[in-house]
Short mmCIF file of C-alpha atoms in Angstrom, two decimals:
data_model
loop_
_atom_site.label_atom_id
_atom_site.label_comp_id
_atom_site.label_asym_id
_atom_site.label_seq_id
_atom_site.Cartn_x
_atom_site.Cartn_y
_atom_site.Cartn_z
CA UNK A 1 85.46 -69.65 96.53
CA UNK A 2 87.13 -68.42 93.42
CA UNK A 3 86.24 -69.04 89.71
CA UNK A 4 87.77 -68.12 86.19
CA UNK A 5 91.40 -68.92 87.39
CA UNK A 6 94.14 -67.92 84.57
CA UNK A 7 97.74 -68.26 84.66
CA UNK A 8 98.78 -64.66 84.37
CA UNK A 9 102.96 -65.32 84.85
CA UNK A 10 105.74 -66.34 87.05
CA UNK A 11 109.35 -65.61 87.97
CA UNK A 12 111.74 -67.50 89.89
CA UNK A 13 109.59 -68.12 92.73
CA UNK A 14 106.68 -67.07 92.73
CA UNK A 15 103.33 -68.04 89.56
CA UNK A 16 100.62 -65.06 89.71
CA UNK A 17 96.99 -66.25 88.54
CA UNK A 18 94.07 -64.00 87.81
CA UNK A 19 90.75 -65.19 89.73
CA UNK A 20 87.16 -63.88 90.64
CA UNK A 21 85.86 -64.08 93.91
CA UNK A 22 82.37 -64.09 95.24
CA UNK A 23 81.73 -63.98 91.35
CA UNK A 24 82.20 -59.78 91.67
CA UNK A 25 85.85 -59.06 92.31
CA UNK A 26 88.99 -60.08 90.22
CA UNK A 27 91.97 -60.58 92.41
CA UNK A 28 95.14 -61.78 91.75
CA UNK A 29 95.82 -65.22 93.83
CA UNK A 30 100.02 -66.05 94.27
CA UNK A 31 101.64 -69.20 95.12
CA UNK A 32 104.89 -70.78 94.46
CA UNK A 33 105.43 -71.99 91.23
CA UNK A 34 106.39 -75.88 91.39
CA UNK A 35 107.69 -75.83 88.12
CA UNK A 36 109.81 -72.48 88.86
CA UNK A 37 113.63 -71.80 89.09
CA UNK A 38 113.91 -71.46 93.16
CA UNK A 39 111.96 -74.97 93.22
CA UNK A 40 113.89 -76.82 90.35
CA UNK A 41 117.25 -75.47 91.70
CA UNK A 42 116.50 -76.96 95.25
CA UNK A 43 115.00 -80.16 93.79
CA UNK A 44 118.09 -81.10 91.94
CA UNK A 45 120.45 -80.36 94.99
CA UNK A 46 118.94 -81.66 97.99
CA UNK A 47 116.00 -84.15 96.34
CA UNK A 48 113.17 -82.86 99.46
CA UNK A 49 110.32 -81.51 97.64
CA UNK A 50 108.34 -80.49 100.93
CA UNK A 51 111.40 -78.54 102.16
CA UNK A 52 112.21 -77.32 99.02
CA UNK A 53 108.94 -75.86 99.21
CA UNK A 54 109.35 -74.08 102.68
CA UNK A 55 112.28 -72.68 101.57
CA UNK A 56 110.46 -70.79 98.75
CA UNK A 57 107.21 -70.11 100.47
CA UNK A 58 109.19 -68.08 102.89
CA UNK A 59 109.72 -65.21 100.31
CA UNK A 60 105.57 -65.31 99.91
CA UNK A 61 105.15 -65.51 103.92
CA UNK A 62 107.43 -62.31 103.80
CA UNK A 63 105.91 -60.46 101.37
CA UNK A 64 102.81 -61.33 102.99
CA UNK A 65 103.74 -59.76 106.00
CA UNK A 66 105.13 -56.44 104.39
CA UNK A 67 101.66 -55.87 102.54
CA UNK A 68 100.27 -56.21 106.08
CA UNK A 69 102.15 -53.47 107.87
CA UNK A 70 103.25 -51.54 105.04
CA UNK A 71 99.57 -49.67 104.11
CA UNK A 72 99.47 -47.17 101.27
CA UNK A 73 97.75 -45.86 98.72
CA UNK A 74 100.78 -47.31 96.47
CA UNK A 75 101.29 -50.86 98.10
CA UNK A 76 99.11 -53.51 96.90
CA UNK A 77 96.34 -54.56 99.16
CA UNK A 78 96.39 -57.87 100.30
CA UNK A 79 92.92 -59.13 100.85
CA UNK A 80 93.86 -62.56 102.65
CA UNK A 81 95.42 -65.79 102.37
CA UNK A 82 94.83 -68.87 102.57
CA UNK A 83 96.64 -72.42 103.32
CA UNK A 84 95.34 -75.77 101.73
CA UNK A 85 97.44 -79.58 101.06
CA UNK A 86 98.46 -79.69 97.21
CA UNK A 87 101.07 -81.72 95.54
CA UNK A 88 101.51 -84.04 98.75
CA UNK A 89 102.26 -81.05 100.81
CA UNK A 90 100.42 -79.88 103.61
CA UNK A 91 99.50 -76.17 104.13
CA UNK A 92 101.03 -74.75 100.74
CA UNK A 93 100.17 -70.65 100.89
CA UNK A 94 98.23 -68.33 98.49
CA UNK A 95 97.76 -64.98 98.95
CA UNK A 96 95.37 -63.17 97.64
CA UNK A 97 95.63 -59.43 96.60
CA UNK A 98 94.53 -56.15 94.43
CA UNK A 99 94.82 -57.02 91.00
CA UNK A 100 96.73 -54.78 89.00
CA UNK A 101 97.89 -54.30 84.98
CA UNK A 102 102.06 -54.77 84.45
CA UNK A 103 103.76 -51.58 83.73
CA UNK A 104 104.23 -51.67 80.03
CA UNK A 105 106.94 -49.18 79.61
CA UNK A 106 106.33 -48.81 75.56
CA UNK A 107 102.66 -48.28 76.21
CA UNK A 108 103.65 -45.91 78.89
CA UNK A 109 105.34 -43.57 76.54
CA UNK A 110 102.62 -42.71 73.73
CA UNK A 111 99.93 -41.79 76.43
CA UNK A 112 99.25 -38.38 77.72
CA UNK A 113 102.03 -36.40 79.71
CA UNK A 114 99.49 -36.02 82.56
CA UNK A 115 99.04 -39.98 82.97
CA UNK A 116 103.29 -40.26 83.01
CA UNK A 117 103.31 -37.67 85.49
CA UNK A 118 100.35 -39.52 87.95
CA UNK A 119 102.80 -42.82 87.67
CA UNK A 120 105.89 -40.18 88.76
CA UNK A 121 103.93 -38.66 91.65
CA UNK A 122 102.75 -42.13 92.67
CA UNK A 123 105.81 -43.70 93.12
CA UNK A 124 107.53 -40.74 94.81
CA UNK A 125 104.54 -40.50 97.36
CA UNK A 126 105.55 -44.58 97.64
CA UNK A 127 109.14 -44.04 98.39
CA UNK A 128 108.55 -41.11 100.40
CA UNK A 129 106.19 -43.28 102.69
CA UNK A 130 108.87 -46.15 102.28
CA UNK A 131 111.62 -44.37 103.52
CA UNK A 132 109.28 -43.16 106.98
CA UNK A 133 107.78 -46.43 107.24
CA UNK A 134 106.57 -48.10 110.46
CA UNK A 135 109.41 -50.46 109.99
CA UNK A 136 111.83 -48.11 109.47
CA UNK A 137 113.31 -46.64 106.20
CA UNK A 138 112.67 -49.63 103.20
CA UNK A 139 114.76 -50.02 100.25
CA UNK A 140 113.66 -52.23 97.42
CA UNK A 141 116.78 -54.41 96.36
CA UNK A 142 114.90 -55.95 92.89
CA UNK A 143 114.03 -52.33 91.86
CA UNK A 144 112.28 -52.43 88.31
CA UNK A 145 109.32 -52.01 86.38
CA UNK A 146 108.21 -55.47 86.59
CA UNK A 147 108.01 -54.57 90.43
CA UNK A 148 104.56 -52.52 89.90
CA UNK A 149 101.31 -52.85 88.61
CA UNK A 150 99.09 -50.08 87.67
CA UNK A 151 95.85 -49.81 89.06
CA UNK A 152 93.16 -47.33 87.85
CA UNK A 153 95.82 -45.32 86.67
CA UNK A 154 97.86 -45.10 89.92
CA UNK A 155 101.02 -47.03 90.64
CA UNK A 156 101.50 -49.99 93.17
CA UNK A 157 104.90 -52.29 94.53
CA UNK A 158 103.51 -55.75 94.29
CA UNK A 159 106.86 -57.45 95.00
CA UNK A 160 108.06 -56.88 98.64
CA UNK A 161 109.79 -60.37 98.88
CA UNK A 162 113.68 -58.27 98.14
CA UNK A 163 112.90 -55.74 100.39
CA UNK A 164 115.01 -54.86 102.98
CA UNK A 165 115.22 -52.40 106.32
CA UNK A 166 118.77 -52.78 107.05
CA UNK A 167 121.15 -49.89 106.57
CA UNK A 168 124.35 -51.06 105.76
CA UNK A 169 126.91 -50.55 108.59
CA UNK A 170 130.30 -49.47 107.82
CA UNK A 171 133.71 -47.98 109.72
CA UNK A 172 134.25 -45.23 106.77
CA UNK A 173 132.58 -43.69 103.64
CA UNK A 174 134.35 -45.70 101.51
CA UNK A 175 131.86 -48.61 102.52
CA UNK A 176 129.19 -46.67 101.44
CA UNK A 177 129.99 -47.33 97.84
CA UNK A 178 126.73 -47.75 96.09
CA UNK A 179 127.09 -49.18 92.43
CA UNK A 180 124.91 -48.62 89.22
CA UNK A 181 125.40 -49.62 85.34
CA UNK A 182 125.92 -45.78 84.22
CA UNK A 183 127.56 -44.45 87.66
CA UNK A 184 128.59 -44.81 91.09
CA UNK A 185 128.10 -42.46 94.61
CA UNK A 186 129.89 -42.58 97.77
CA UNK A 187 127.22 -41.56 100.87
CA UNK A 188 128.60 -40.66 104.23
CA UNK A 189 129.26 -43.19 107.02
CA UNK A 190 127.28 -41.61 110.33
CA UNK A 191 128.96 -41.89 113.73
CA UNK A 192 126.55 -44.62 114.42
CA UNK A 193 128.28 -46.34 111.94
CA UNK A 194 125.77 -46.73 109.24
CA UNK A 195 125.91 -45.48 105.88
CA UNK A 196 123.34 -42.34 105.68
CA UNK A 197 119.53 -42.60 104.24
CA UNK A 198 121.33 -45.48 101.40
CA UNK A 199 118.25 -47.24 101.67
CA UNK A 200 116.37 -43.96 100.65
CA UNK A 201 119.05 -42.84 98.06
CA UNK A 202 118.92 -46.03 96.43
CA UNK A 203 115.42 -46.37 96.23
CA UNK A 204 115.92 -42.33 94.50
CA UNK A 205 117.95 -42.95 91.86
CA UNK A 206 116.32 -46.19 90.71
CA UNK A 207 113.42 -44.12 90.28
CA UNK A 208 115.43 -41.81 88.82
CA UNK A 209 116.73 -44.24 85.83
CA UNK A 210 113.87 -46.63 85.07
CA UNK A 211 111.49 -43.98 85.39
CA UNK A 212 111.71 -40.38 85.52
CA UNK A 213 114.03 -39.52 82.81
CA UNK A 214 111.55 -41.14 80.25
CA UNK A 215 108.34 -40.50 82.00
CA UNK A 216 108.89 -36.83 83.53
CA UNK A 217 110.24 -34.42 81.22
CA UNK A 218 108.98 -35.81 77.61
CA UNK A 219 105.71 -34.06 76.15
CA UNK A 220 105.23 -32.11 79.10
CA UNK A 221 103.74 -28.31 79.14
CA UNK A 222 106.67 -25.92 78.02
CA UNK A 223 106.29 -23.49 80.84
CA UNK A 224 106.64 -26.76 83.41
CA UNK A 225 109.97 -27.63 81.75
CA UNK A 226 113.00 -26.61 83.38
CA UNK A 227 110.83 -27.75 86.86
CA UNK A 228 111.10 -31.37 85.57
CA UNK A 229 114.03 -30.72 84.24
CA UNK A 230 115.54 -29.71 87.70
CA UNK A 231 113.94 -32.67 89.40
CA UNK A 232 115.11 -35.48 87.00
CA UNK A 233 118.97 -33.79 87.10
CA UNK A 234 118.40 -32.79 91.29
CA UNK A 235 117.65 -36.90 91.44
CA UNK A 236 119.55 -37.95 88.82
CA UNK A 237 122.74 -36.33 90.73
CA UNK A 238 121.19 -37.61 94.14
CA UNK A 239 121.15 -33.65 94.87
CA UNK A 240 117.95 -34.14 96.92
CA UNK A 241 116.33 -36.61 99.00
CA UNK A 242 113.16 -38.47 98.61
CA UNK A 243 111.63 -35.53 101.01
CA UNK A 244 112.33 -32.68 98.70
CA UNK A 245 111.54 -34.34 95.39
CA UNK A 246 108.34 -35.29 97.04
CA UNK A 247 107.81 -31.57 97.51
CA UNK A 248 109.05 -30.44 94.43
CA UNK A 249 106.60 -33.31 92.54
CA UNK A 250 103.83 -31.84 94.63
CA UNK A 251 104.46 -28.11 93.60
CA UNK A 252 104.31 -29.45 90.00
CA UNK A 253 100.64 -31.04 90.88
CA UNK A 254 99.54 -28.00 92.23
CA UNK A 255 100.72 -25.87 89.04
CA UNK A 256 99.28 -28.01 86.92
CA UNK A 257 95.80 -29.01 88.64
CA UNK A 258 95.25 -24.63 89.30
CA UNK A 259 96.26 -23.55 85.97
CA UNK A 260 99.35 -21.17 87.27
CA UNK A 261 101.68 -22.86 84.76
CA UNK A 262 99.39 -20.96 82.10
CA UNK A 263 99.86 -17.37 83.63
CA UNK A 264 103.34 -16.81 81.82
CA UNK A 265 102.30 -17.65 78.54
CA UNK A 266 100.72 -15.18 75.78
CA UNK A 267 97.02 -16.24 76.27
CA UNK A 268 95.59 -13.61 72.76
CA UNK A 269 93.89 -16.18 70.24
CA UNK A 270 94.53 -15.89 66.75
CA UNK A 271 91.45 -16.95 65.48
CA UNK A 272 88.04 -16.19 66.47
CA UNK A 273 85.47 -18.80 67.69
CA UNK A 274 81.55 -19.50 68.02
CA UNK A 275 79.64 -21.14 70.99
CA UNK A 276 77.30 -23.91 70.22
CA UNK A 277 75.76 -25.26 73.21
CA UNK A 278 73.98 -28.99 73.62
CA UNK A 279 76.12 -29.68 70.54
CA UNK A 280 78.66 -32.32 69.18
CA UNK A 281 80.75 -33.16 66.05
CA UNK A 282 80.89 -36.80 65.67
CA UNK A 283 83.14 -37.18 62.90
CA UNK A 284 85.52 -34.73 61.41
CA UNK A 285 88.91 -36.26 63.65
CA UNK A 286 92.16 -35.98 62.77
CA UNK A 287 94.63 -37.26 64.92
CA UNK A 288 96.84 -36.14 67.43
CA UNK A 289 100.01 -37.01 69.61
CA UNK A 290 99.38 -37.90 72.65
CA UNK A 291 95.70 -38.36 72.56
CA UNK A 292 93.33 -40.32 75.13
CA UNK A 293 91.56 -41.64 71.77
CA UNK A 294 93.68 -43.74 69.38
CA UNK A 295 91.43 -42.84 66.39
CA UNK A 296 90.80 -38.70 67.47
CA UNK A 297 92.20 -35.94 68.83
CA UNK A 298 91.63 -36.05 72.57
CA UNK A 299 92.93 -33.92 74.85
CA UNK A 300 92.72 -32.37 78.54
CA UNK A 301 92.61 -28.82 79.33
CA UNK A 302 92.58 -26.70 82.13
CA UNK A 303 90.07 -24.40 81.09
CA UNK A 304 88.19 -22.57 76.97
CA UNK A 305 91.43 -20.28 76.67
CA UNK A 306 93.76 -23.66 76.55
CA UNK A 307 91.60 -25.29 74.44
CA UNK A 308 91.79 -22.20 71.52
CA UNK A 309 95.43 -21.99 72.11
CA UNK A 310 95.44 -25.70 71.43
CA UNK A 311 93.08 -25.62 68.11
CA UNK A 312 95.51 -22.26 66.77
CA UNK A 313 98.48 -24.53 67.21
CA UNK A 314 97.53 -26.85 64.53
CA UNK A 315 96.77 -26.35 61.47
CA UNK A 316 93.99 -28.99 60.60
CA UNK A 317 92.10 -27.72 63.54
CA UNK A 318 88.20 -26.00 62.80
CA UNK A 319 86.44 -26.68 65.54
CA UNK A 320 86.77 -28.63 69.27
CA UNK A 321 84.11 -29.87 71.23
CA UNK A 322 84.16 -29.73 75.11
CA UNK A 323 82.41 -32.97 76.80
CA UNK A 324 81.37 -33.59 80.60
CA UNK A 325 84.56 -36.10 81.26
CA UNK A 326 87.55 -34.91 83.55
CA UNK A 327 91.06 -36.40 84.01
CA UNK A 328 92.59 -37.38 87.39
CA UNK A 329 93.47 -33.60 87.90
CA UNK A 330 89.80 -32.38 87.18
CA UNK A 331 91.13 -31.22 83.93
CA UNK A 332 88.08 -31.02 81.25
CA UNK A 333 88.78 -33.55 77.89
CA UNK A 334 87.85 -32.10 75.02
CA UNK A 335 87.84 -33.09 70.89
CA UNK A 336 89.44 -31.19 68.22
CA UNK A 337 87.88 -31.48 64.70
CA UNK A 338 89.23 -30.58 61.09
CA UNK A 339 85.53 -29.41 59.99
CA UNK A 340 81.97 -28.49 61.54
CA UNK A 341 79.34 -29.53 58.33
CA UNK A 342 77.96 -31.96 60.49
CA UNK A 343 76.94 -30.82 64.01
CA UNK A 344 74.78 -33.15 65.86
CA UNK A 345 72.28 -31.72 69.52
CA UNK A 346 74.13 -33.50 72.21
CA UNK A 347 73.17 -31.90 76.16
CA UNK A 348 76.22 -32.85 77.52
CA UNK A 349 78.68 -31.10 75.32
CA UNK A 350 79.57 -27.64 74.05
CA UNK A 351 81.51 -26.86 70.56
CA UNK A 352 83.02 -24.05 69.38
CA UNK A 353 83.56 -23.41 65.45
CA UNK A 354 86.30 -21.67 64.58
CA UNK A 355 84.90 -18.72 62.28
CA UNK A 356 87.96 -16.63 61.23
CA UNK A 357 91.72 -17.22 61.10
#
């Protein structure tokens, strides 16, 4: 019952089309792409199309089955599935799940240091969960960006198909020898005789290199520095586990979202300021890095005091303009302006007009 099918992409497997159901919600339908690697490859060797198939379907039948047990706020809901005959083959599989955006890492870096921080703190709350799943502690083998999708702002795993609960066994530490492109680490082999929390550890330091040291530390408040700092070395080092950078990610939420990372800074304005309520500036922008509006100055801030210490801080800045829209943290967003000739009666904002410097 779907409409406005469009090819969205495939990789070796797997082709991912965008689709509408019920005419309301847009989901995102996968199948196995018959004109993909896994396919091709098997085609050429063995010259059985409807095995061939099985054989790849089995990585969507898995997946499937992961996004069934594995429920989180940060694994992508599956909706359903559903089996039909196509290309002479009977019962071919689509599933049918959220629809997310891909994680465009270039993008990712010009927006707001709050917005890098949510993806962060969602995919540590993910790997936390992971690694106390109901199966057991899950490692994803195929760990990169192309693995998530963001969706209203918060980041998902869509791929589950490389993901694996065993923990490798071995008879000594040396078999615990996990391998990277910048560096190596050596866990400890339990009496069991499995290596300890690997799957966790390697889950950590992927994190660690495709995401936190260019998401965490880059544009973020001064006084939350050598925090972020900490974490990105702590993981970066594998100092910690994914319990105590989940903890340490949290404290940073809750310094942020109550306004304690403010409290050691000199809060005295250097310029004084007038209150016009039910009033807006709709021109005057100048911009500013990073804003949430390409063509203004847009930024979030925890409360009037920020918002002066912001307009001081640069020079162009005469005037700023709180509106009624929050961020994900509840922070307010507010417009900084170069002038104030033209102030326009708007009930839903408040701007204040720098009078002296």
């Amino acid at each position: 019952n779907v409409s406005g099918v469009q090819y969205l992409g495939s990789g070796y497997t797997k082709a991912v089309y965008k689709a509408v159901l019920n005419r309301t919600l847009a989901v995102a339908l996968k199948a196995v792409d018959f004109g993909g690697h896994d396919i091709a490859h098997c085609v050429r060797q063995f010259s059985a199309l409807g095995d061939c198939y099985r054989l790849a379907a089995y990585k969507i039948v898995k997946e499937m089955i992961l996004l069934q047990r594995l429920r989180h706020a940060n694994v992508l809901q599956l909706y359903g599935y559903c089996y039909q005959d196509s290309n002479d083959i009977p019962d071919t599989l689509t599933t049918i799940t959220e629809l997310g955006s891909p994680l465009e890492m270039i993008q990712l870096l010009q927006t707001s240091w709050e917005d890098r921080f949510r993806i962060c703190l969602s995919l540590v709350r993910l790997l936390h969960y992971l690694a106390h799943s109901p199966l057991g502690s899950v490692t994803l083998l195929d760990f990169r960006p192309r693995q998530f999708v963001i969706v209203d702002g918060e980041l998902k795993v869509t791929d589950l198909d490389d993901a694996s609960i065993e923990e490798s066994s071995c008879t000594s530490n040396s078999d615990c020898f996990m391998e990277f492109p910048a560096r190596n680490f050596t866990l400890p082999c339990s009496v069991e005789g499995r290596c300890q929390n690997m799957n966790e550890k390697r889950n950590l330091y992927n994190a660690y290199r495709f995401f936190f040291t260019y998401l965490l530390p880059h544009s973020a408040p001064s006084s939350l520095r050598p925090l972020l700092d900490k974490i990105v070395n702590a993981t970066g080092e594998l100092h910690w586990g994914i319990d105590e950078t989940a903890a340490q990610l949290e404290r940073v939420l809750n310094l942020y979202k109550s306004g304690q990372y403010l409290q050691n800074t000199t809060r005295v304005p250097k310029a004084e300021y007038r209150r016009v309520p039910e009033a807006f500036i709709p021109d005057e922008n100048y911009r500013c890095w990073p804003s949430y509006h390409h063509k203004g100055c847009l930024l979030s801030v925890f409360d009037v005091s920020e918002a002066i210490e912001i307009c001081d801080s640069y020079s162009q800045c005469k005037a700023f303009v709180l509106t009624n829209q929050t961020t994900w943290t509840g922070r307010q967003l507010v417009f900084f302006k170069m002038a104030s000739n033209h102030i326009m009666p708007d009930p839903d904002k408040i701007t204040y007009v720098k009078v002296t410097d």
